[in-house]
Short mmCIF file of C-alpha atoms in Angstrom, two decimals:
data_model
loop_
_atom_site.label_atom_id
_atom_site.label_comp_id
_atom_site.label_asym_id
_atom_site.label_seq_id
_atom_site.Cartn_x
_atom_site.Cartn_y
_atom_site.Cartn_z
CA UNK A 174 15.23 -27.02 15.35
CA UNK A 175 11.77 -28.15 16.88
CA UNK A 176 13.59 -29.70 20.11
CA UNK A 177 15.09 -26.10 20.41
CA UNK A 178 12.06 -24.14 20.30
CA UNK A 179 10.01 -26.73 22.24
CA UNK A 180 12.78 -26.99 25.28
CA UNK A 181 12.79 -22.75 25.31
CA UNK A 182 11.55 -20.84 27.94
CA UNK A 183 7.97 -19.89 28.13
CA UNK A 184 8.79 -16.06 27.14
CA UNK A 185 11.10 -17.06 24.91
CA UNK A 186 8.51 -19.39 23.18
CA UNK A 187 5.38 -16.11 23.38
CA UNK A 188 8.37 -13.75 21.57
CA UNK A 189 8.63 -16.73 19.23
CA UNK A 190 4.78 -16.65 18.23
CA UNK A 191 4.32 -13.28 18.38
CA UNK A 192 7.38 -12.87 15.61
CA UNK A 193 5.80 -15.82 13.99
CA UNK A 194 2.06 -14.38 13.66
CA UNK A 195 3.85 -10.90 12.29
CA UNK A 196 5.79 -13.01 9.84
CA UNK A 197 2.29 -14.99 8.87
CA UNK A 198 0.44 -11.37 8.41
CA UNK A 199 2.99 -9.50 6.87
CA UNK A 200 3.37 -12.38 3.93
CA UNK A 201 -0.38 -12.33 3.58
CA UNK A 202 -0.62 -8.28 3.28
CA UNK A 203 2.49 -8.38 1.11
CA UNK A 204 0.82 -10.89 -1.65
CA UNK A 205 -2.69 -8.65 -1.33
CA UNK A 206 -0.28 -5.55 -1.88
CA UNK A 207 0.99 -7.02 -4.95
CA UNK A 208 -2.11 -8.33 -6.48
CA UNK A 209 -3.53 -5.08 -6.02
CA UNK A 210 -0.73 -2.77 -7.50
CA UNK A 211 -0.19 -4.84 -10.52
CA UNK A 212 -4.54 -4.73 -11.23
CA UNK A 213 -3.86 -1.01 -10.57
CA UNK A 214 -1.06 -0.75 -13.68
CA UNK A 215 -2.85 -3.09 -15.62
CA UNK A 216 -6.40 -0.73 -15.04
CA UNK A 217 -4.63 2.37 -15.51
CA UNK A 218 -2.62 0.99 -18.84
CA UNK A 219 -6.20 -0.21 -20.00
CA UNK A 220 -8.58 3.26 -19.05
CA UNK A 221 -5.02 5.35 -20.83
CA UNK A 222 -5.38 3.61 -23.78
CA UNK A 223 -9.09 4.62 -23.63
CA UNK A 224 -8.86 7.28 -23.04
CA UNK A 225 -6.53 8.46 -25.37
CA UNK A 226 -8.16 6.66 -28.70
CA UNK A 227 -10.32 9.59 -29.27
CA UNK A 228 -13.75 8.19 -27.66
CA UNK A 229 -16.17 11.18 -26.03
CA UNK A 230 -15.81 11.72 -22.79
CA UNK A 231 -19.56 11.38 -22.34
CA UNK A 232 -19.42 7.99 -23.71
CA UNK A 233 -16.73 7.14 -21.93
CA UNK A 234 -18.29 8.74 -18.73
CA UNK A 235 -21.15 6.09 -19.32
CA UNK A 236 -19.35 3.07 -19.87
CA UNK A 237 -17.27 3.24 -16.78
CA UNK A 238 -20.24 4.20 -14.72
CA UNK A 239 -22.26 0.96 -16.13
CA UNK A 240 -19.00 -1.22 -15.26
CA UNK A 241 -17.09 0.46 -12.69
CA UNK A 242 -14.14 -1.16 -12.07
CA UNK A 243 -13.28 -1.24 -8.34
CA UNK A 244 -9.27 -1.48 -8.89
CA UNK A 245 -8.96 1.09 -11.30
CA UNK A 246 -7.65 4.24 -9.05
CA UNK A 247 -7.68 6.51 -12.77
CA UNK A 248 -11.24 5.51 -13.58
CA UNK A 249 -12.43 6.73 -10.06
CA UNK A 250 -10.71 9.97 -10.69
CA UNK A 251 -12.03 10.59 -14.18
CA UNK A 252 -15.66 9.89 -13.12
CA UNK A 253 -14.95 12.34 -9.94
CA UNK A 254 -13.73 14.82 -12.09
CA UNK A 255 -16.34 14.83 -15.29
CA UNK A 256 -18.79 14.43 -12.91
CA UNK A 257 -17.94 18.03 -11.43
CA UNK A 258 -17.46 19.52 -14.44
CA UNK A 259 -21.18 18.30 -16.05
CA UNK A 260 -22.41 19.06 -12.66
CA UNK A 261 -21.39 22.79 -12.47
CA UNK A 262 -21.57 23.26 -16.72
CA UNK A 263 -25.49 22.87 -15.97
CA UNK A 264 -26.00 25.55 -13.54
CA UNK A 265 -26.44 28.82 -15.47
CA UNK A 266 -23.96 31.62 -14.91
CA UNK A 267 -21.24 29.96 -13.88
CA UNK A 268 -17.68 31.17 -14.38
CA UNK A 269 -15.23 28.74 -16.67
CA UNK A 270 -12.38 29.13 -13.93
CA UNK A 271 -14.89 28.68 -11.64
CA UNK A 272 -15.58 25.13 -12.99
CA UNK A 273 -12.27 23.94 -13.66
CA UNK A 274 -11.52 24.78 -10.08
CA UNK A 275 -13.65 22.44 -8.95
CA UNK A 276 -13.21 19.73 -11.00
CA UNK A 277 -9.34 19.94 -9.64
CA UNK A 278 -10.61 19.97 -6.32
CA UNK A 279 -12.82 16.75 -6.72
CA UNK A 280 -10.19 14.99 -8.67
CA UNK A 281 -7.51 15.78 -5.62
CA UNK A 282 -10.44 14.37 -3.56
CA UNK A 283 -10.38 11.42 -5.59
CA UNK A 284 -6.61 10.77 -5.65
CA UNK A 285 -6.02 11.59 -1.90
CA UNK A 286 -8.78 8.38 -2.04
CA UNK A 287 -6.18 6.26 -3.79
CA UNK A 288 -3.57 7.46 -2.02
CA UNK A 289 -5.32 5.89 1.16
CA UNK A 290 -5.83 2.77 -0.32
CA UNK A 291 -1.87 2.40 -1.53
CA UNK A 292 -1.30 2.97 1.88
CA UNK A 293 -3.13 0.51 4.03
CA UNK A 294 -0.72 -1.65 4.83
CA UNK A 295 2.59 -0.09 4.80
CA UNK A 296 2.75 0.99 8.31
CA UNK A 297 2.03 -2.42 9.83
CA UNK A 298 4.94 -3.58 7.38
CA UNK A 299 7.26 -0.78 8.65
CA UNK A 300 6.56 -1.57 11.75
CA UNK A 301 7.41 -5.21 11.59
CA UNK A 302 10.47 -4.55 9.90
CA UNK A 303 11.69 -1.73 12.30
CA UNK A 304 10.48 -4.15 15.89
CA UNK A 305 11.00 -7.97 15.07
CA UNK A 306 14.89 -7.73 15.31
CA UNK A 307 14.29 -5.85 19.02
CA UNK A 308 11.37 -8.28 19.98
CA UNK A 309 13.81 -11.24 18.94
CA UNK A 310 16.55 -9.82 20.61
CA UNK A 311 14.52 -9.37 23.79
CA UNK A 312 13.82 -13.11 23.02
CA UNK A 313 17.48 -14.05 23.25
CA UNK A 314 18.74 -11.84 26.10
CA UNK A 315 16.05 -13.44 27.81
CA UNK A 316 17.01 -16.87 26.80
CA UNK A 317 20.57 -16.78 27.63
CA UNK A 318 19.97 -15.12 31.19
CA UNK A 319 18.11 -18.03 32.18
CA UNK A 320 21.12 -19.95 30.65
CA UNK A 321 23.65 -18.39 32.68
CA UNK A 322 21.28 -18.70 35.93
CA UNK A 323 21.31 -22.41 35.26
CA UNK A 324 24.86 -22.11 34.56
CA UNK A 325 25.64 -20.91 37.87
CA UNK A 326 23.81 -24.15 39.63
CA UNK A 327 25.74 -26.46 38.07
CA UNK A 328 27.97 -28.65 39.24
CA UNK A 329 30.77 -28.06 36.34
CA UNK A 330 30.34 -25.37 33.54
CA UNK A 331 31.49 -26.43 29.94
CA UNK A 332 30.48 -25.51 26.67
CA UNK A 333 28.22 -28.52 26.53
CA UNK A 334 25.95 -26.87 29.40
CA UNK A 335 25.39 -23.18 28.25
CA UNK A 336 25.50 -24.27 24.38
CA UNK A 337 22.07 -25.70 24.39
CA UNK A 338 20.51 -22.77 26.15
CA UNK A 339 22.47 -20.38 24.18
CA UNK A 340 20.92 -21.78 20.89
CA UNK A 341 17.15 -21.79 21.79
CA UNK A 342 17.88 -18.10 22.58
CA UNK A 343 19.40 -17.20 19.17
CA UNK A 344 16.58 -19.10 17.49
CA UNK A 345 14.13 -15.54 18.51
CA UNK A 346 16.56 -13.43 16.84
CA UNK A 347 16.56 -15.42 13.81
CA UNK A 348 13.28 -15.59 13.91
CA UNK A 349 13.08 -11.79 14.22
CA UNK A 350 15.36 -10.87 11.37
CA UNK A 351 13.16 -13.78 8.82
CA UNK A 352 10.31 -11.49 9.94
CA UNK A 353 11.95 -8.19 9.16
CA UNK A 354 13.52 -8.78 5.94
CA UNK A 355 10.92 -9.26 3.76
CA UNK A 356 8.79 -6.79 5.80
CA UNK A 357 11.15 -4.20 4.81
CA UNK A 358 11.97 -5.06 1.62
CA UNK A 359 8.12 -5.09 0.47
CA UNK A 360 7.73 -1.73 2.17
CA UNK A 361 10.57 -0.73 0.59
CA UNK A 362 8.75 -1.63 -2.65
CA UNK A 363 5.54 -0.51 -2.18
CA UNK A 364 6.39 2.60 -1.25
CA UNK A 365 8.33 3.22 -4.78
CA UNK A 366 5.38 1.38 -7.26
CA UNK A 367 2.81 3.36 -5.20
CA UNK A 368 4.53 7.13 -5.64
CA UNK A 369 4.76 5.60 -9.40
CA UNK A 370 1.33 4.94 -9.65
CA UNK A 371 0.23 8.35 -7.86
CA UNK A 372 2.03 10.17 -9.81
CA UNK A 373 0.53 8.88 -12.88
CA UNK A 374 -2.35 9.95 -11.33
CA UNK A 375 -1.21 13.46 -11.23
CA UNK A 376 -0.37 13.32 -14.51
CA UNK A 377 -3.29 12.22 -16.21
CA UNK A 378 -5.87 15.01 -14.16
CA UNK A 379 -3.51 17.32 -15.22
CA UNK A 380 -4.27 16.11 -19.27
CA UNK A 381 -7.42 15.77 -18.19
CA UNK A 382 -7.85 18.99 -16.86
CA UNK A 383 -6.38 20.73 -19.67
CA UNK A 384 -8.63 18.83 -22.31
CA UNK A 385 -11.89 20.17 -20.19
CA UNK A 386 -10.18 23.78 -19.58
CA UNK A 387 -10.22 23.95 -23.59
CA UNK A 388 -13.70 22.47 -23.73
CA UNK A 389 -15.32 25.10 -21.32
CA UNK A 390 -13.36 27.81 -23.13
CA UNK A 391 -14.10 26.68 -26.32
CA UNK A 392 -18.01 26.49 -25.63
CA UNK A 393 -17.48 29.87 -23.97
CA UNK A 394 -16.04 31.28 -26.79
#
């Protein structure tokens, strides 16, 4: 295999590193994607249960501002969103719609946030997964067109002439596709856990929402 890529042409060897250096980057964004989605669930499993055991929000507003916790997505939002609303409950004379409109609007601030940060590195991995087999292919069209230009200066043309040349070429397009598979497969992936994990995002500032829309009303009242 290494006599193969070492007796390759010097384009065919640059596709060769250039698939090689996607492959390289690809595997390390697709292990930091990983680590990072399963934190996420674990964060947003933990602040739920929180959450949900009946603590005040004001205590719990407190606790996660003394210890933020960088990969929880749901803590950001919740702190965005009571924030507003103890921001805006302050100011005398303000109207209860008028509050829960913008603690919506600073929670979809918030999530759009998230939504960035599930996203970082699925282009690059679409676009390694939609190019290598084209760059590899380039490889090996241009590998066996210097194959058949040698062929043609020969003295006799048999198998055992081309074949060599002919295999250092295909090497770029398999090199391509081991670059493109996984690329797209993790995309593939992260793409479904991260509309998941949004959309338990969604869900909870919409419960969250409509515990603080009976709050404001309440004290109204």
């Amino acid at each position: 295999m290494w006599s193969l890529v070492s007796n390759a042409s010097v384009v065919v060897q640059l596709v060769m590193l250039i698939l090689v250096a996607a492959s390289v980057t690809s595997w390390i964004m697709i292990f930091q994607r990983s680590a990072m989605l399963r934190a996420g669930r674990r964060a947003l499993d933990s602040f739920e249960e929180r959450f949900w055991s009946g603590i005040d929000l004001s205590k719990l507003y407190r606790q996660a501002g003394s210890n933020p916790d960088p990969d929880s997505g749901v803590e950001q939002i919740f702190r965005a969103g009571f924030k507003e609303f103890s921001r805006l409950r302050q100011q005398p004379g303000v109207d209860p719609d008028a509050v829960m409109e913008g603690v919506a609007r600073a929670m979809r601030v918030a999530i759009s946030r998230e939504e960035e940060k599930l996203e970082q590195s699925l282009p690059f991995l679409a676009t390694v997964g939609s190019t290598s087999p084209y760059v590899g292919l380039f490889g090996t069209v241009w590998g066996i067109m210097n194959s058949f230009r040698g062929l043609a200066t020969a003295q006799q043309a048999t198998l055992a002439t081309v074949a060599p040349g002919i295999a250092e070429a295909l090497i770029a397009t398999a090199i391509g596709l081991f670059a493109a598979i996984p690329a797209v497969i993790a995309y593939n992936r992260f793409a479904a856990r991260g509309e998941n994990l949004i959309g338990r995002y969604y869900t909870f500032a919409d419960e969250f929402q409509a515990i603080l829309h009976r709050k404001v009303h309440t004290s109204e009242d």
